Amino acid sequence: MPRLLDLRHQMTGLWLLVQGDARGLSHFDISDDGVIRSFWAWVYCLPPLVFYAILRRIEFLQVLPDPGRYSLTYGLQVMVVETAGWTASILAVVVFGFLLGIRPLVRTLVVALNWAAVPALWVSYGPLFALVMLPGQSTLLWLLQMSALLASIVLVVALSWRMLHTVIGGNWLRRAAYLLLICLPPLYTMHSLERSMGLVLP
């Protein structure tokens, strides 16, 4: 498992790429071992994912009783869905990287995507955690939670766009197509699994 110091090294690389500095690429190990090690990023994503699973379970039970399923089972199913989405993202990066003629960049994109998942998840779920800790329940609080989540998603997409601009370059339509193609498969995969596992309210 990479040390926190190694994680800081990867985050520095991501930040340089977001700023348009191609020197950030030197922070990523794209050897076979480096690509495999990048999947350890999942460990650093576990805290926000566990919180997200708990929050999903609480919201589910507030609307619909679920006596036939343990909360731990529900949480594990959420983790399976998230893992499937991550896997679909990686596969999309590889497949569409080859189809769009950027094969030399596929390894770099896989490593960068894996490490970028760490700040993406913490940024997405961090504001939700802070708002959930506020006392009381109200429409205003719900609107704040949804606004925070939406703002986090917009921020993550914007930073991803900047990173792709540095790594891929070229025509903006090409980058937009690539970003769209690597986002749609995981969204479809996760939505299908959630419905089949009964994780969403009918």
mmCIF file with all atom_site columns, C-alpha atoms in Angstrom, residues 91-174:
data_model
loop_
_atom_site.group_PDB
_atom_site.id
_atom_site.type_symbol
_atom_site.label_atom_id
_atom_site.label_alt_id
_atom_site.label_comp_id
_atom_site.label_asym_id
_atom_site.label_entity_id
_atom_site.label_seq_id
_atom_site.pdbx_PDB_ins_code
_atom_site.Cartn_x
_atom_site.Cartn_y
_atom_site.Cartn_z
_atom_site.occupancy
_atom_site.B_iso_or_equiv
_atom_site.pdbx_formal_charge
_atom_site.auth_seq_id
_atom_site.auth_comp_id
_atom_site.auth_asym_id
_atom_site.auth_atom_id
_atom_site.pdbx_PDB_model_num
ATOM 1  C CA . LEU A 1 91  ? -12.243 -0.147 -19.200 1.00 0.00 ? 91  LEU A CA 1
ATOM 2  C CA . ALA A 1 92  ? -13.699 2.895  -20.973 1.00 0.00 ? 92  ALA A CA 1
ATOM 3  C CA . VAL A 1 93  ? -10.370 4.722  -20.693 1.00 0.00 ? 93  VAL A CA 1
ATOM 4  C CA . VAL A 1 94  ? -8.584  1.765  -22.294 1.00 0.00 ? 94  VAL A CA 1
ATOM 5  C CA . VAL A 1 95  ? -11.136 0.964  -25.014 1.00 0.00 ? 95  VAL A CA 1
ATOM 6  C CA . PHE A 1 96  ? -11.852 4.530  -26.130 1.00 0.00 ? 96  PHE A CA 1
ATOM 7  C CA . GLY A 1 97  ? -8.194  5.462  -25.759 1.00 0.00 ? 97  GLY A CA 1
ATOM 8  C CA . PHE A 1 98  ? -7.389  2.911  -28.446 1.00 0.00 ? 98  PHE A CA 1
ATOM 9  C CA . LEU A 1 99  ? -10.382 3.856  -30.608 1.00 0.00 ? 99  LEU A CA 1
ATOM 10 C CA . LEU A 1 100 ? -9.586  7.577  -30.485 1.00 0.00 ? 100 LEU A CA 1
ATOM 11 C CA . GLY A 1 101 ? -5.953  7.034  -31.397 1.00 0.00 ? 101 GLY A CA 1
ATOM 12 C CA . ILE A 1 102 ? -4.316  7.975  -28.085 1.00 0.00 ? 102 ILE A CA 1
ATOM 13 C CA . ARG A 1 103 ? -2.904  4.546  -27.297 1.00 0.00 ? 103 ARG A CA 1
ATOM 14 C CA . PRO A 1 104 ? 0.457   5.905  -25.956 1.00 0.00 ? 104 PRO A CA 1
ATOM 15 C CA . LEU A 1 105 ? -1.469  7.864  -23.296 1.00 0.00 ? 105 LEU A CA 1
ATOM 16 C CA . VAL A 1 106 ? -3.677  5.017  -22.045 1.00 0.00 ? 106 VAL A CA 1
ATOM 17 C CA . ARG A 1 107 ? -1.339  3.944  -19.224 1.00 0.00 ? 107 ARG A CA 1
ATOM 18 C CA . THR A 1 108 ? -0.929  7.536  -18.072 1.00 0.00 ? 108 THR A CA 1
ATOM 19 C CA . LEU A 1 109 ? -4.681  8.104  -18.118 1.00 0.00 ? 109 LEU A CA 1
ATOM 20 C CA . VAL A 1 110 ? -5.383  4.905  -16.147 1.00 0.00 ? 110 VAL A CA 1
ATOM 21 C CA . VAL A 1 111 ? -2.869  5.836  -13.440 1.00 0.00 ? 111 VAL A CA 1
ATOM 22 C CA . ALA A 1 112 ? -4.059  9.449  -13.322 1.00 0.00 ? 112 ALA A CA 1
ATOM 23 C CA . LEU A 1 113 ? -7.722  8.390  -13.177 1.00 0.00 ? 113 LEU A CA 1
ATOM 24 C CA . ASN A 1 114 ? -7.084  6.000  -10.305 1.00 0.00 ? 114 ASN A CA 1
ATOM 25 C CA . TRP A 1 115 ? -5.268  8.597  -8.209  1.00 0.00 ? 115 TRP A CA 1
ATOM 26 C CA . ALA A 1 116 ? -7.703  11.354 -9.189  1.00 0.00 ? 116 ALA A CA 1
ATOM 27 C CA . ALA A 1 117 ? -10.514 9.283  -7.656  1.00 0.00 ? 117 ALA A CA 1
ATOM 28 C CA . VAL A 1 118 ? -9.120  10.041 -4.188  1.00 0.00 ? 118 VAL A CA 1
ATOM 29 C CA . PRO A 1 119 ? -9.588  13.845 -4.206  1.00 0.00 ? 119 PRO A CA 1
ATOM 30 C CA . ALA A 1 120 ? -12.720 13.484 -6.339  1.00 0.00 ? 120 ALA A CA 1
ATOM 31 C CA . LEU A 1 121 ? -14.514 11.357 -3.743  1.00 0.00 ? 121 LEU A CA 1
ATOM 32 C CA . TRP A 1 122 ? -13.310 13.396 -0.780  1.00 0.00 ? 122 TRP A CA 1
ATOM 33 C CA . VAL A 1 123 ? -14.386 16.628 -2.485  1.00 0.00 ? 123 VAL A CA 1
ATOM 34 C CA . SER A 1 124 ? -17.754 15.136 -3.477  1.00 0.00 ? 124 SER A CA 1
ATOM 35 C CA . TYR A 1 125 ? -18.713 13.635 -0.119  1.00 0.00 ? 125 TYR A CA 1
ATOM 36 C CA . GLY A 1 126 ? -16.862 15.971 2.259   1.00 0.00 ? 126 GLY A CA 1
ATOM 37 C CA . PRO A 1 127 ? -19.453 18.776 2.119   1.00 0.00 ? 127 PRO A CA 1
ATOM 38 C CA . LEU A 1 128 ? -22.249 16.227 2.533   1.00 0.00 ? 128 LEU A CA 1
ATOM 39 C CA . PHE A 1 129 ? -20.635 14.892 5.684   1.00 0.00 ? 129 PHE A CA 1
ATOM 40 C CA . ALA A 1 130 ? -20.373 18.396 7.133   1.00 0.00 ? 130 ALA A CA 1
ATOM 41 C CA . LEU A 1 131 ? -24.012 19.159 6.345   1.00 0.00 ? 131 LEU A CA 1
ATOM 42 C CA . VAL A 1 132 ? -25.271 15.823 7.689   1.00 0.00 ? 132 VAL A CA 1
ATOM 43 C CA . MET A 1 133 ? -23.676 16.664 11.032  1.00 0.00 ? 133 MET A CA 1
ATOM 44 C CA . LEU A 1 134 ? -25.834 19.782 11.331  1.00 0.00 ? 134 LEU A CA 1
ATOM 45 C CA . PRO A 1 135 ? -28.736 19.350 13.776  1.00 0.00 ? 135 PRO A CA 1
ATOM 46 C CA . GLY A 1 136 ? -32.313 19.082 12.582  1.00 0.00 ? 136 GLY A CA 1
ATOM 47 C CA . GLN A 1 137 ? -33.927 18.246 9.266   1.00 0.00 ? 137 GLN A CA 1
ATOM 48 C CA . SER A 1 138 ? -35.461 20.836 6.979   1.00 0.00 ? 138 SER A CA 1
ATOM 49 C CA . THR A 1 139 ? -36.050 21.623 3.341   1.00 0.00 ? 139 THR A CA 1
ATOM 50 C CA . LEU A 1 140 ? -33.311 24.249 3.553   1.00 0.00 ? 140 LEU A CA 1
ATOM 51 C CA . LEU A 1 141 ? -30.812 21.690 4.835   1.00 0.00 ? 141 LEU A CA 1
ATOM 52 C CA . TRP A 1 142 ? -31.767 19.283 2.051   1.00 0.00 ? 142 TRP A CA 1
ATOM 53 C CA . LEU A 1 143 ? -31.292 22.051 -0.530  1.00 0.00 ? 143 LEU A CA 1
ATOM 54 C CA . LEU A 1 144 ? -27.881 22.835 0.954   1.00 0.00 ? 144 LEU A CA 1
ATOM 55 C CA . GLN A 1 145 ? -26.893 19.170 0.719   1.00 0.00 ? 145 GLN A CA 1
ATOM 56 C CA . MET A 1 146 ? -27.986 18.896 -2.903  1.00 0.00 ? 146 MET A CA 1
ATOM 57 C CA . SER A 1 147 ? -26.305 22.206 -3.790  1.00 0.00 ? 147 SER A CA 1
ATOM 58 C CA . ALA A 1 148 ? -23.065 21.060 -2.162  1.00 0.00 ? 148 ALA A CA 1
ATOM 59 C CA . LEU A 1 149 ? -23.186 17.764 -4.043  1.00 0.00 ? 149 LEU A CA 1
ATOM 60 C CA . LEU A 1 150 ? -23.927 19.495 -7.360  1.00 0.00 ? 150 LEU A CA 1
ATOM 61 C CA . ALA A 1 151 ? -21.153 22.024 -6.820  1.00 0.00 ? 151 ALA A CA 1
ATOM 62 C CA . SER A 1 152 ? -18.728 19.204 -6.000  1.00 0.00 ? 152 SER A CA 1
ATOM 63 C CA . ILE A 1 153 ? -19.657 17.319 -9.180  1.00 0.00 ? 153 ILE A CA 1
ATOM 64 C CA . VAL A 1 154 ? -19.211 20.449 -11.299 1.00 0.00 ? 154 VAL A CA 1
ATOM 65 C CA . LEU A 1 155 ? -15.821 21.058 -9.675  1.00 0.00 ? 155 LEU A CA 1
ATOM 66 C CA . VAL A 1 156 ? -14.674 17.473 -10.309 1.00 0.00 ? 156 VAL A CA 1
ATOM 67 C CA . VAL A 1 157 ? -15.760 17.614 -13.963 1.00 0.00 ? 157 VAL A CA 1
ATOM 68 C CA . ALA A 1 158 ? -14.038 20.991 -14.444 1.00 0.00 ? 158 ALA A CA 1
ATOM 69 C CA . LEU A 1 159 ? -10.783 19.718 -12.944 1.00 0.00 ? 159 LEU A CA 1
ATOM 70 C CA . SER A 1 160 ? -10.999 16.535 -15.040 1.00 0.00 ? 160 SER A CA 1
ATOM 71 C CA . TRP A 1 161 ? -11.409 18.687 -18.138 1.00 0.00 ? 161 TRP A CA 1
ATOM 72 C CA . ARG A 1 162 ? -8.322  20.700 -17.240 1.00 0.00 ? 162 ARG A CA 1
ATOM 73 C CA . MET A 1 163 ? -6.324  17.504 -16.659 1.00 0.00 ? 163 MET A CA 1
ATOM 74 C CA . LEU A 1 164 ? -7.395  16.064 -20.028 1.00 0.00 ? 164 LEU A CA 1
ATOM 75 C CA . HIS A 1 165 ? -6.469  19.359 -21.676 1.00 0.00 ? 165 HIS A CA 1
ATOM 76 C CA . THR A 1 166 ? -2.910  18.947 -20.426 1.00 0.00 ? 166 THR A CA 1
ATOM 77 C CA . VAL A 1 167 ? -2.559  15.221 -21.067 1.00 0.00 ? 167 VAL A CA 1
ATOM 78 C CA . ILE A 1 168 ? -4.395  14.839 -24.383 1.00 0.00 ? 168 ILE A CA 1
ATOM 79 C CA . GLY A 1 169 ? -4.395  18.352 -25.844 1.00 0.00 ? 169 GLY A CA 1
ATOM 80 C CA . GLY A 1 170 ? -5.676  18.776 -29.365 1.00 0.00 ? 170 GLY A CA 1
ATOM 81 C CA . ASN A 1 171 ? -9.163  19.760 -30.431 1.00 0.00 ? 171 ASN A CA 1
ATOM 82 C CA . TRP A 1 172 ? -11.610 20.475 -27.594 1.00 0.00 ? 172 TRP A CA 1
ATOM 83 C CA . LEU A 1 173 ? -14.251 18.338 -29.285 1.00 0.00 ? 173 LEU A CA 1
ATOM 84 C CA . ARG A 1 174 ? -11.957 15.347 -29.027 1.00 0.00 ? 174 ARG A CA 1
#
